[in-house]
CSV table of C-alpha atoms and ligand atoms in Angstrom, one decimal:
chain,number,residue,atom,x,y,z
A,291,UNK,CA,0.0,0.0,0.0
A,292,UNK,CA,2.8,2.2,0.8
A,293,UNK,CA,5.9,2.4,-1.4
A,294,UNK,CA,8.8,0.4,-0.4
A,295,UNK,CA,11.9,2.7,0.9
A,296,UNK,CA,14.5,0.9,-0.9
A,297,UNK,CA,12.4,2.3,-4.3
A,298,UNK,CA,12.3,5.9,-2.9
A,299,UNK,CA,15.3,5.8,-2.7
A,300,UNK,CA,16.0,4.3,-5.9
A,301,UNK,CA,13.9,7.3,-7.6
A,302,UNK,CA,16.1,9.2,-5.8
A,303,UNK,CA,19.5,8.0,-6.8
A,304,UNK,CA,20.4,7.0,-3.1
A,305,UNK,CA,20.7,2.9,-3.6
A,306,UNK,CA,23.0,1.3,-2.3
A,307,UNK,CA,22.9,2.5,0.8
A,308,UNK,CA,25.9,1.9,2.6
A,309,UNK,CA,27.4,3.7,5.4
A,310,UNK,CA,29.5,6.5,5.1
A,311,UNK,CA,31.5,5.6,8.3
A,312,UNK,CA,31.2,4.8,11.5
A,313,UNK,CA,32.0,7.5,13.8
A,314,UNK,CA,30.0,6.6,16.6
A,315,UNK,CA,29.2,3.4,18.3
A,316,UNK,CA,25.6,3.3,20.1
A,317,UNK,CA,25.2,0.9,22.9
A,318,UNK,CA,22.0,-0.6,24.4
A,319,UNK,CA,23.1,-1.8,28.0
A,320,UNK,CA,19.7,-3.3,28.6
A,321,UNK,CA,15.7,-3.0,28.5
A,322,UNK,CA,15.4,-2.5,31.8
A,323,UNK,CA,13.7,1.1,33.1
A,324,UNK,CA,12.3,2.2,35.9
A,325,UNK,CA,9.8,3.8,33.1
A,326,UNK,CA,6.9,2.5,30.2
A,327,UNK,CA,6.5,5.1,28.3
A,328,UNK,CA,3.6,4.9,25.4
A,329,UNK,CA,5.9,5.4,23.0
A,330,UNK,CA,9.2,3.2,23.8
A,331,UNK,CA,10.4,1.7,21.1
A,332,UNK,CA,12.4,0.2,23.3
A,333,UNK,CA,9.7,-1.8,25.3
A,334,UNK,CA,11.6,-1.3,28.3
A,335,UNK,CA,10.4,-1.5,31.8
A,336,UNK,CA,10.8,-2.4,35.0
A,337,UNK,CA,10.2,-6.0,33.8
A,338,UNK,CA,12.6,-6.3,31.4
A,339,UNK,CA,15.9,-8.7,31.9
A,340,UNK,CA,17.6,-8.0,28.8
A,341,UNK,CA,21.1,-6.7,30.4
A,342,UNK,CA,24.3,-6.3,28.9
A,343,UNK,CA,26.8,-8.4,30.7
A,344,UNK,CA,30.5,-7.3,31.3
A,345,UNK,CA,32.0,-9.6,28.3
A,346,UNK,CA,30.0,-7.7,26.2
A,347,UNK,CA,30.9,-4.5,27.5
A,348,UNK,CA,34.2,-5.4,27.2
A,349,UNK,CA,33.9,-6.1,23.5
A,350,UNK,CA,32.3,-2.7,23.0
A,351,UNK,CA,35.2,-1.3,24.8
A,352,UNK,CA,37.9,-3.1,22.1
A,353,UNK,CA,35.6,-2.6,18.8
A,354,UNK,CA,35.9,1.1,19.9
A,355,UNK,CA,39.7,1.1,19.5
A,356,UNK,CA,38.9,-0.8,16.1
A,357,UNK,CA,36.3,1.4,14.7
A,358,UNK,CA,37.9,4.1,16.1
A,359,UNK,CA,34.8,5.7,17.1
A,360,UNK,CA,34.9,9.4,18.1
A,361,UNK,CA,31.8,8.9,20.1
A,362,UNK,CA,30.0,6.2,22.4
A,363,UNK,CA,26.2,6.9,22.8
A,364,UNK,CA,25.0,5.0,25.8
A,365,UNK,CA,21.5,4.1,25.7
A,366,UNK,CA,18.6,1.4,27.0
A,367,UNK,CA,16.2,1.0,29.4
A,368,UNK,CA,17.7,3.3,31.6
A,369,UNK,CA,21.5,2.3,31.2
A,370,UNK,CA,22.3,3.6,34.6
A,371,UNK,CA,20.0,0.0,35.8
A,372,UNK,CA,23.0,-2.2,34.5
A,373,UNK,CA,24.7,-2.5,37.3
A,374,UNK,CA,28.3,-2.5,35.7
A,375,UNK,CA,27.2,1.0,34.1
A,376,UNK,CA,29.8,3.2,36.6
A,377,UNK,CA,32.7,0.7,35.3
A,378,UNK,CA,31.5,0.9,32.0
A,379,UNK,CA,31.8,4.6,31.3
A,380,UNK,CA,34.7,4.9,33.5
A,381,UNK,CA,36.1,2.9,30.8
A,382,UNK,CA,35.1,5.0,28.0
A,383,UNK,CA,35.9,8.2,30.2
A,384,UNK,CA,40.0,6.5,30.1
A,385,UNK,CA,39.6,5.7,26.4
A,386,UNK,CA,39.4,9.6,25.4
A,387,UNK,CA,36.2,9.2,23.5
A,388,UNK,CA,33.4,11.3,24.0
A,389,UNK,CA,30.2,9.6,25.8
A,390,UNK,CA,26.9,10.6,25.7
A,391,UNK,CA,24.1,9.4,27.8
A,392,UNK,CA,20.7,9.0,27.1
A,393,UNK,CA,19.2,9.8,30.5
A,394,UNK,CA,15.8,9.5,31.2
A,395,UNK,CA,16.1,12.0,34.5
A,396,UNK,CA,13.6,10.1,36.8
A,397,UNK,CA,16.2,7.5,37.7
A,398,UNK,CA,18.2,10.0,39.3
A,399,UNK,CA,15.2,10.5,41.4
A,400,UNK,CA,14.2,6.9,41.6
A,401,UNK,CA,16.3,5.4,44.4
A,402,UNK,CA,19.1,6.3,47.1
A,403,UNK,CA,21.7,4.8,45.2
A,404,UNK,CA,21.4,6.9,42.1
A,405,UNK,CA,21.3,10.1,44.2
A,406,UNK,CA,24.9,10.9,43.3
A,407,UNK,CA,25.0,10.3,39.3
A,408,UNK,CA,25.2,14.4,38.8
A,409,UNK,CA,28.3,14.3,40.2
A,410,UNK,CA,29.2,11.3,38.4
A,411,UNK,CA,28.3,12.1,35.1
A,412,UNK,CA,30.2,15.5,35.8
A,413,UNK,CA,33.2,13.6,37.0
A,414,UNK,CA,33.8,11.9,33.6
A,415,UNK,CA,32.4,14.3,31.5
A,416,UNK,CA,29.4,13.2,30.1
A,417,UNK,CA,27.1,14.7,27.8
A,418,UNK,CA,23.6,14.2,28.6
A,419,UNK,CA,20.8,13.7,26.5
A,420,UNK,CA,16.9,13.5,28.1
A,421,UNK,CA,13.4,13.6,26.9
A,422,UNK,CA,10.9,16.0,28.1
A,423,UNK,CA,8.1,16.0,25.6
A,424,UNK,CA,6.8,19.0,26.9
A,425,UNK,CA,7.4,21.4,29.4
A,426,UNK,CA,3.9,21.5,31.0
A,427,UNK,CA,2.8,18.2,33.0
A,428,UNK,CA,-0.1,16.9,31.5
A,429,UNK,CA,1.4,16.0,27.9
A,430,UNK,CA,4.7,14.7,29.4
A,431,UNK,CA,2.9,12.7,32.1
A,432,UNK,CA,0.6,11.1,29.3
A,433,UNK,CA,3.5,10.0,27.2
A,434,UNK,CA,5.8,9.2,29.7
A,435,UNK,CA,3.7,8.3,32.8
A,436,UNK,CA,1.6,9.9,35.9
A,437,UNK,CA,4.7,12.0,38.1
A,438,UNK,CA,6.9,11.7,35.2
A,439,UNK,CA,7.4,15.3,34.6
A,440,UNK,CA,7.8,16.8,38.1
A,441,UNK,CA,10.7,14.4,39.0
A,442,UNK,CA,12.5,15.2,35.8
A,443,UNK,CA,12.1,18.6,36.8
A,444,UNK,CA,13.4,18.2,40.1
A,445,UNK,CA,16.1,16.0,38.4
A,446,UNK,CA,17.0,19.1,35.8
A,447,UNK,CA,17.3,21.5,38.4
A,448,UNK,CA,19.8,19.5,40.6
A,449,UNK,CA,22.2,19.1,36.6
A,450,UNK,CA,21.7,22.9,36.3
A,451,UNK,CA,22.7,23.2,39.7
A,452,UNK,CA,26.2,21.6,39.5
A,453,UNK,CA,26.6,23.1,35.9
A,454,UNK,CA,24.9,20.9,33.3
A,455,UNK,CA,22.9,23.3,30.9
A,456,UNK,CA,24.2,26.2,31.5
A,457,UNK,CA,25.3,29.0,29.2
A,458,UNK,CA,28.4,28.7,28.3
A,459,UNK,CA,28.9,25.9,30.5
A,460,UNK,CA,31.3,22.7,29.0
A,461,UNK,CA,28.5,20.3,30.9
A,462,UNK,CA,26.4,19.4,28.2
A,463,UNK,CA,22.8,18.8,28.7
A,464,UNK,CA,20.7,18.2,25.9
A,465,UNK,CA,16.4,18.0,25.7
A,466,UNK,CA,15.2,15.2,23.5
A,467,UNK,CA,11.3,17.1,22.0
A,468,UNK,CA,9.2,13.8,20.3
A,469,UNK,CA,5.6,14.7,19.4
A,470,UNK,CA,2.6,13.4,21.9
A,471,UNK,CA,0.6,11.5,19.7
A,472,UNK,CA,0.4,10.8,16.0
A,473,UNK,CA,2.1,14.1,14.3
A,474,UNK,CA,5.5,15.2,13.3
A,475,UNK,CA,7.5,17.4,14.9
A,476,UNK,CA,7.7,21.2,14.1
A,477,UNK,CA,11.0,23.1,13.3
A,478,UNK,CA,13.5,22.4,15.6
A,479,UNK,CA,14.6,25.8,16.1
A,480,UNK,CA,11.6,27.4,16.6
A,481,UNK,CA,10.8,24.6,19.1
A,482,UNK,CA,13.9,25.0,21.0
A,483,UNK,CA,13.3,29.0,21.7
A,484,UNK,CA,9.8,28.2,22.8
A,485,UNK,CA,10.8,25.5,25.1
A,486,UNK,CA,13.7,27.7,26.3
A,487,UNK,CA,11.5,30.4,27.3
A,488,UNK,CA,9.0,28.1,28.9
A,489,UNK,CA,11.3,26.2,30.8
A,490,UNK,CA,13.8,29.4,32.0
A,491,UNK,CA,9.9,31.2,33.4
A,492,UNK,CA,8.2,28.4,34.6
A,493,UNK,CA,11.0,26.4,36.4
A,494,UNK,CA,14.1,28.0,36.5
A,495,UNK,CA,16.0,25.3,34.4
A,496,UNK,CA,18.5,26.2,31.4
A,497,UNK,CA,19.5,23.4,28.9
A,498,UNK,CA,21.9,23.7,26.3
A,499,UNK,CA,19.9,22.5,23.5
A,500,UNK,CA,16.8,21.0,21.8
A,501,UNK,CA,16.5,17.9,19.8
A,502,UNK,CA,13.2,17.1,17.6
A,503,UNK,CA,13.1,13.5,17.1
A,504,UNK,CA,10.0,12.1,14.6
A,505,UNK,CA,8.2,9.1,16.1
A,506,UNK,CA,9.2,6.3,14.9
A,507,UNK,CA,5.6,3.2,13.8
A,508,UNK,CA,7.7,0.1,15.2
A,509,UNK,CA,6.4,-1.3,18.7
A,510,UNK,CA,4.4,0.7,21.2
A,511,UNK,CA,4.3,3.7,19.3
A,512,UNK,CA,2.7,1.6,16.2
A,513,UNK,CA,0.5,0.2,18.2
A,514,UNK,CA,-0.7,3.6,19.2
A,515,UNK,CA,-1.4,4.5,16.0
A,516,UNK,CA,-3.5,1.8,14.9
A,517,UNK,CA,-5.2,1.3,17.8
A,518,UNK,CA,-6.1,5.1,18.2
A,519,UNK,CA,-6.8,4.8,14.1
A,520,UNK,CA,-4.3,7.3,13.1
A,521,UNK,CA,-1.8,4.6,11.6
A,522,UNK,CA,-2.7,5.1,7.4
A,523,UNK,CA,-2.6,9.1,8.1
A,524,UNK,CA,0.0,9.3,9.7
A,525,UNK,CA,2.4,7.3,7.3
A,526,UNK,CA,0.6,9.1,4.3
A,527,UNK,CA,2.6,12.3,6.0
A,528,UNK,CA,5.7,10.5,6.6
A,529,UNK,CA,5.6,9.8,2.9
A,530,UNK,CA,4.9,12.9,1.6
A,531,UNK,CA,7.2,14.8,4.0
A,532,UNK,CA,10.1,12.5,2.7
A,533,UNK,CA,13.0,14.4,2.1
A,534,UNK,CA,16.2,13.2,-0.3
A,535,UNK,CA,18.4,15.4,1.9
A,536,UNK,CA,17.5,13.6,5.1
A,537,UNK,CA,17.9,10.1,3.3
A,538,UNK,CA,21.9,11.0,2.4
A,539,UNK,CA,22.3,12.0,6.4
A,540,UNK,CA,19.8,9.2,8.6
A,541,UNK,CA,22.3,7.7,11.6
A,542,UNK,CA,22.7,4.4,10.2
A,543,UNK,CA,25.3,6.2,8.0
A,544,UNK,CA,27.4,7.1,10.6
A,545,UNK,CA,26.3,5.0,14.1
A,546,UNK,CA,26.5,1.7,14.8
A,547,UNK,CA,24.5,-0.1,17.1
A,548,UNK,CA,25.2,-2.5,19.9
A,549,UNK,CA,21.9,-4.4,21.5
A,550,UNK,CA,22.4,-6.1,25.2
A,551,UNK,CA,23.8,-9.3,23.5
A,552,UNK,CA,26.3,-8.1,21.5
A,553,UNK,CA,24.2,-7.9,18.2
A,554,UNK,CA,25.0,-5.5,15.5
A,555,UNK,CA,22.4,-3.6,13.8
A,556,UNK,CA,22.2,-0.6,11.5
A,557,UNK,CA,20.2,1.6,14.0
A,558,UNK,CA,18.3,1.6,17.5
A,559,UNK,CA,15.4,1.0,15.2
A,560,UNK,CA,16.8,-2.0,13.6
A,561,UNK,CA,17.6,-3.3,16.5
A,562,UNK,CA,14.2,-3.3,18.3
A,563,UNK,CA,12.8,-5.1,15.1
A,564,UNK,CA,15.7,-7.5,15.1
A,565,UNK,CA,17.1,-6.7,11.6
A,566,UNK,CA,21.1,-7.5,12.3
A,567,UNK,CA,23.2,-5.8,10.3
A,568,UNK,CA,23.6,-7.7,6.3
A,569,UNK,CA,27.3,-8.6,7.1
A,570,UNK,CA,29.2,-11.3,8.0
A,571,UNK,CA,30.4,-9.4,10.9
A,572,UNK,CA,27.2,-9.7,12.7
A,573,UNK,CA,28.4,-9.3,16.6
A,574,UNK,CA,30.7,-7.0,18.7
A,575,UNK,CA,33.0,-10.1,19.0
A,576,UNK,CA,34.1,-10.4,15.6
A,577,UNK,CA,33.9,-7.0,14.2
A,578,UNK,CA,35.9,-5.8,11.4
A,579,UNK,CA,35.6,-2.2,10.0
A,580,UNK,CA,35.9,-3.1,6.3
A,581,UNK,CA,33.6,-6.0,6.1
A,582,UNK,CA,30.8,-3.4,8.2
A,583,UNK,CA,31.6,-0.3,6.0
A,584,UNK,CA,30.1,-2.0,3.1
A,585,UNK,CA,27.7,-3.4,4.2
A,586,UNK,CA,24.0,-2.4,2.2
A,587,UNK,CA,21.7,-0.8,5.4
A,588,UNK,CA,18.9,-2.5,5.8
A,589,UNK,CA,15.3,-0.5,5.0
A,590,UNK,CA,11.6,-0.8,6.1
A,591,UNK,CA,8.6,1.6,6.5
A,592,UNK,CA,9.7,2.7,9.5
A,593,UNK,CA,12.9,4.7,8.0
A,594,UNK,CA,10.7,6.8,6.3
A,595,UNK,CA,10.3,8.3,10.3
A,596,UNK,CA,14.5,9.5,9.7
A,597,UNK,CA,13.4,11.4,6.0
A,598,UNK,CA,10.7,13.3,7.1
A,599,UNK,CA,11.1,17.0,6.8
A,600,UNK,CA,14.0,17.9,8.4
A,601,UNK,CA,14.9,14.5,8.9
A,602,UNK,CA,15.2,12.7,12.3
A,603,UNK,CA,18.2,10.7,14.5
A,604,UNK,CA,18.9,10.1,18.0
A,605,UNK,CA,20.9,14.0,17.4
A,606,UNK,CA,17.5,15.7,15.8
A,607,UNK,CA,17.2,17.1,12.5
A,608,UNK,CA,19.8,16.1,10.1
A,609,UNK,CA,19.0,18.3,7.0
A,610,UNK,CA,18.2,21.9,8.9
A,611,UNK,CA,18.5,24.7,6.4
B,85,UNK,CA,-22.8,8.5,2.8
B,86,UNK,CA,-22.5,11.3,0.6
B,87,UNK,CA,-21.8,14.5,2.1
B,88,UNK,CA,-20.6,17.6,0.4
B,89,UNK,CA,-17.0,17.5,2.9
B,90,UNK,CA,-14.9,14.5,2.3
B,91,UNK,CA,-11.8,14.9,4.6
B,92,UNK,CA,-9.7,13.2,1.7
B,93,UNK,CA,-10.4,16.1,-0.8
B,94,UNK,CA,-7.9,18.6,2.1
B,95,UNK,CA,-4.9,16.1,0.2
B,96,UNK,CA,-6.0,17.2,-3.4
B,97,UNK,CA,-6.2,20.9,-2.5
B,98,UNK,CA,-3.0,21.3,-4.6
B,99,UNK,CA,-4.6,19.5,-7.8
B,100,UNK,CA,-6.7,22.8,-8.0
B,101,UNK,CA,-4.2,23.9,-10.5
B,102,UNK,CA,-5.6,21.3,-13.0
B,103,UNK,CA,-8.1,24.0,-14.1
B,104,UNK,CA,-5.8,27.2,-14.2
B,105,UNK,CA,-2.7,26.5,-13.1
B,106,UNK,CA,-1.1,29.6,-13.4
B,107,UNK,CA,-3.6,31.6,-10.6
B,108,UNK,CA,-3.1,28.3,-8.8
B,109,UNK,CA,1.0,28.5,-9.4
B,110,UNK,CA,0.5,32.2,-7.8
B,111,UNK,CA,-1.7,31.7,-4.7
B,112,UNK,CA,0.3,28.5,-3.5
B,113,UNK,CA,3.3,30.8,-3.9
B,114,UNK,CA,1.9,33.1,-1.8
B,115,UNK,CA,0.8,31.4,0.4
B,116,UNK,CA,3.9,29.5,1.1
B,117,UNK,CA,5.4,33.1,1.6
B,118,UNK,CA,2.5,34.3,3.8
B,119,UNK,CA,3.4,31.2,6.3
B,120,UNK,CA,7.0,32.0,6.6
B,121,UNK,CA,8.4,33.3,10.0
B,122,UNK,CA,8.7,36.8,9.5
B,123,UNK,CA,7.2,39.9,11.7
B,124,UNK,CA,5.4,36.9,13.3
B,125,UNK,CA,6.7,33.3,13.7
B,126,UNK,CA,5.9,30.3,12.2
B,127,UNK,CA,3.6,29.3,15.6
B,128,UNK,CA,2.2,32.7,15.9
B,129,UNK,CA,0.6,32.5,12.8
B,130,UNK,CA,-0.2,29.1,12.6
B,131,UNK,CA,-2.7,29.9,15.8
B,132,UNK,CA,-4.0,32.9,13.9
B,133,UNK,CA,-5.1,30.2,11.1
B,134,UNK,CA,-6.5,28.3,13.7
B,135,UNK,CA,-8.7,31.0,14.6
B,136,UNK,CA,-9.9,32.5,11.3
B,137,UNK,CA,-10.5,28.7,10.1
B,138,UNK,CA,-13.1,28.6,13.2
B,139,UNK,CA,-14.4,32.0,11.9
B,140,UNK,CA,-15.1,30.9,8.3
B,141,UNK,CA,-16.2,27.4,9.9
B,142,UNK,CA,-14.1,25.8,7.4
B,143,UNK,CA,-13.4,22.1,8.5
B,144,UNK,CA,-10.5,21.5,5.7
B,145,UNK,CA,-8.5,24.5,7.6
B,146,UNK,CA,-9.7,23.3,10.8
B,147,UNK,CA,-8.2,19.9,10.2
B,148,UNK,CA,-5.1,21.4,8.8
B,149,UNK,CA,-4.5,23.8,11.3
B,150,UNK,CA,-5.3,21.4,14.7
B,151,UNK,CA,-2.0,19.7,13.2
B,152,UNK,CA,-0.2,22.5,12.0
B,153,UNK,CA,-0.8,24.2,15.7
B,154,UNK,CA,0.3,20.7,17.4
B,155,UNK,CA,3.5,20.2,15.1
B,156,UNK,CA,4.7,23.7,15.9
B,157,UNK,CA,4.4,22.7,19.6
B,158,UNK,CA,0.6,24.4,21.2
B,159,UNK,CA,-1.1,22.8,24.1
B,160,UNK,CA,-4.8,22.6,24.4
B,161,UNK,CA,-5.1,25.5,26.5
B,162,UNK,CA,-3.1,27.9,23.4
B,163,UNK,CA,-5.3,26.3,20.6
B,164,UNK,CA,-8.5,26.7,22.7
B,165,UNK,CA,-7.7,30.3,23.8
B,166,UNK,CA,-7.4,31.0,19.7
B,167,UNK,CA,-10.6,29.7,19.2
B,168,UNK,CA,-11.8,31.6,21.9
B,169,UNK,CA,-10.7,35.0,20.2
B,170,UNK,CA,-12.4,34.1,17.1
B,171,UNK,CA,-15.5,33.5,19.0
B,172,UNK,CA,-15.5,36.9,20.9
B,173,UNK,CA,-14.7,38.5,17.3
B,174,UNK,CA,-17.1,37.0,16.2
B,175,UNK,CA,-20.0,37.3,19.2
B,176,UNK,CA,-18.7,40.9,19.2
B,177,UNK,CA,-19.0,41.5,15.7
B,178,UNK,CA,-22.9,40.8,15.9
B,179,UNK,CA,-23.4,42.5,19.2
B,180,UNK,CA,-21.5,45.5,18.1
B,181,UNK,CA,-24.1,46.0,15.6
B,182,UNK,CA,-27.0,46.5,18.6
B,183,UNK,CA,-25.7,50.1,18.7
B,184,UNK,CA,-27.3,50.5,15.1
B,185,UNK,CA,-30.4,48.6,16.3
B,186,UNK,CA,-30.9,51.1,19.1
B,187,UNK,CA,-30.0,53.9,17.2
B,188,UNK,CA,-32.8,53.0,14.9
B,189,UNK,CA,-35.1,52.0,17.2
B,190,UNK,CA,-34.8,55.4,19.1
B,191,UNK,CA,-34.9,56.9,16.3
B,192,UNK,CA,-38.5,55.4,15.5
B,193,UNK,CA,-39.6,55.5,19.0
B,194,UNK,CA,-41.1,58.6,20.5
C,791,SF4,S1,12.5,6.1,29.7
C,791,SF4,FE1,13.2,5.6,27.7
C,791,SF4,S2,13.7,3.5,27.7
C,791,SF4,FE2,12.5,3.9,29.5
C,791,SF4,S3,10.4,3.3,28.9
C,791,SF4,FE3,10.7,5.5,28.5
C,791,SF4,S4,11.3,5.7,26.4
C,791,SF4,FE4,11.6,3.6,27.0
C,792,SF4,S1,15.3,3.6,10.7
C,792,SF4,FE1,17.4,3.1,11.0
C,792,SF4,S2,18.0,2.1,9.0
C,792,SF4,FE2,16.1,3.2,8.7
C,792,SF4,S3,16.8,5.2,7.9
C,792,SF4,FE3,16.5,5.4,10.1
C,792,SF4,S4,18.5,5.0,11.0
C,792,SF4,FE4,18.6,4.2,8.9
């Protein structure tokens, strides 16, 4: 009913679609969360077992020295639930690389023993990446769950408070913006001055910047959309919004991704589908940068959620005029 | 059930062109201009749509503009206090025009 990416991007000129490089290496250290948000594509929460184990993490460690990745994005569940995490980033912190976290700010709120990750995450320099779909409660606690959005406010105050956010400060903290329900996400400029604003009046809190990030119909989210009826609209928009421009810069050009088990895919997305990557490198054991660099990405429906408009990644927009 | 709206005709909006498609060419032009942030942004006038699409009852802009105002990031209590203005425009509009009813009626009366 819908036409195939691959052929877009054929009537585009884009096939094959291979990477371009691999600059940075994303890894899922397990489903577990202390959160089920309506739209994880994840399926994480507080159920999950899916963990990383330290062999694994080990692995990611060395294919970082083989890739020679710039940049390690650290993702889940909430990452900070594996309990070799601290060891983990410590590691990375040694390596030189830069490490982002994907944070979801209630577990710093959620128990005693992650009271102190602030301090930790300033002590090896990580760059911290949240969601806060909105910055009243109502649309944030119906995404992401009843209380949501006053402990991530609590837990945004106590960053800003030891520098995270801040003008001018090193201590990166970024906002992830995804739409509530079965729309696209507007300019992410224009978004970040409104949330800015909102956010300084309201609460106090400074962040250093705003990512948009186009909901993605794979898992919860998909089932959203067709249970709530909105599923055929809201791919017709994806379609039309598809954007050439976006297609030459979607992550799975430049990330690779690491699921609990050592798996390699071509994307977060990917990976929650199970699509490994079409190589015969297909785990962090055995990886070889010249086998993975041309490898042909593999495609679906759902990538026509990266080409929309300005285009979407785990970073926001990637073709912003 | 035939009805003179379909919500499917809002997608062939741009196929008016088939008939004259240099007016067409001109308006979507403009329009596409008209839209742009400027003096106003992009979400300040996408909630003025909103609000002269409830004055013009026209369900195609009211459809287009309930996303257009969600995409560019309005709660319910923005896109609700737009419609609100069009309504006191509008209620105003026709009560405004009591001062000419009692200007005539005093006029008739003795
Ligand atoms: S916090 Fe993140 S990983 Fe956890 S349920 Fe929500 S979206 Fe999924
Ligand atoms: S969903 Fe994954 S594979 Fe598809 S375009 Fe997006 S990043 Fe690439």
């Amino acid at each position: 009913m819908f036409l195939k990416f691959s052929k877009q991007l054929d009537l585009h000129g884009l096939n094959p679609y291979l990477p371009k490089n691999i600059e940075i290496l994303q890894v899922n250290l397990g489903k577990m969360c202390n959160q089920t948000c309506k739209h994880c594509h994840v399926d994480a929460g507080p159920h999950r077992k899916e963990i990383m184990d330290m062999d694994t993490m080990q692995y990611c460690l060395n294919a970082l020295d083989v890739l020679q990745c710039k940049t390690v994005d650290i993702t889940g569940g909430a990452p900070e639930m594996n309990s070799n995490f601290r060891w983990f980033v410590e590691e990375c912190f040694n390596k030189g690389v830069k490490i982002l976290i994907r944070c979801n700010l209630t577990i710093i709120e959620a128990n005693k023993k992650y009271y102190d990750l602030p301090h930790f995450y300033k002590q090896v320099q990580v760059e911290i990446i949240s969601s806060l779909p909105y910055y009243l409660p109502s649309k944030t606690d119906a995404q992401r769950g009843k209380g949501v959005f006053d402990k991530s406010i609590s837990a945004l105050k106590k960053l800003n408070e030891i520098g995270y956010g801040k003008e001018n400060s090193a201590l990166k903290l970024h906002l992830v913006y995804n739409p509530t329900g079965a729309f696209l996400p507007g300019n992410q400029k224009a978004l970040e001055s409104e949330f800015k604003i909102k956010l300084k009046n309201l609460y106090g809190i400074d962040f250093s910047s705003l990512f948009t990030i186009t909901n993605v119909p794979i898992n919860r989210f998909l089932q959203y959309l067709k249970d709530s009826g909105n599923y055929g609209h809201y791919m017709e928009k994806l379609l039309q919004s598809f954007n050439p421009k976006a297609a030459e810069n979607t992550m799975c050009r430049n990330t690779l991704s690491v699921s609990w088990d050592g798996f390699l895919y071509d994307c977060d997305f990917n990976q929650m589908l199970d699509l490994k990557v079409n190589s015969s490198a297909q785990h962090i054991k055995n990886i070889e940068k010249e086998i993975l660099l041309k490898r042909e990405i593999i495609t679906g429906l759902h990538c026509y959620a990266c080409t929309a408009g300005a285009g979407s990644s785990c970073g926001g927009e990637t073709a912003s005029d | 059930m035939k009805t003179y709206y379909n919500p499917e005709d809002l997608k062939k909006f741009s196929s008016i062109g088939e008939f004259e498609p240099r007016l067409a060419k001109k308006f979507f032009d403009y329009y596409g201009e008209v839209f742009k942030e400027g003096a106003l942004t992009e979400r300040e006038k996408s909630l003025i749509a909103l609000a002269v699409a409830h004055t013009i009852q026209c369900p195609y802009c009211i459809d287009a503009y309930t996303q257009d105002t969600l995409e560019k990031g309005c709660d319910e209590a923005q896109v609700m206090e737009a419609v609100h203005v069009a309504s006191a425009i509008r209620g105003g509009a026709t009560l405004v025009h009591g001062v000419q009813m009692m200007n005539k009626f005093k006029e008739l009366s003795m």
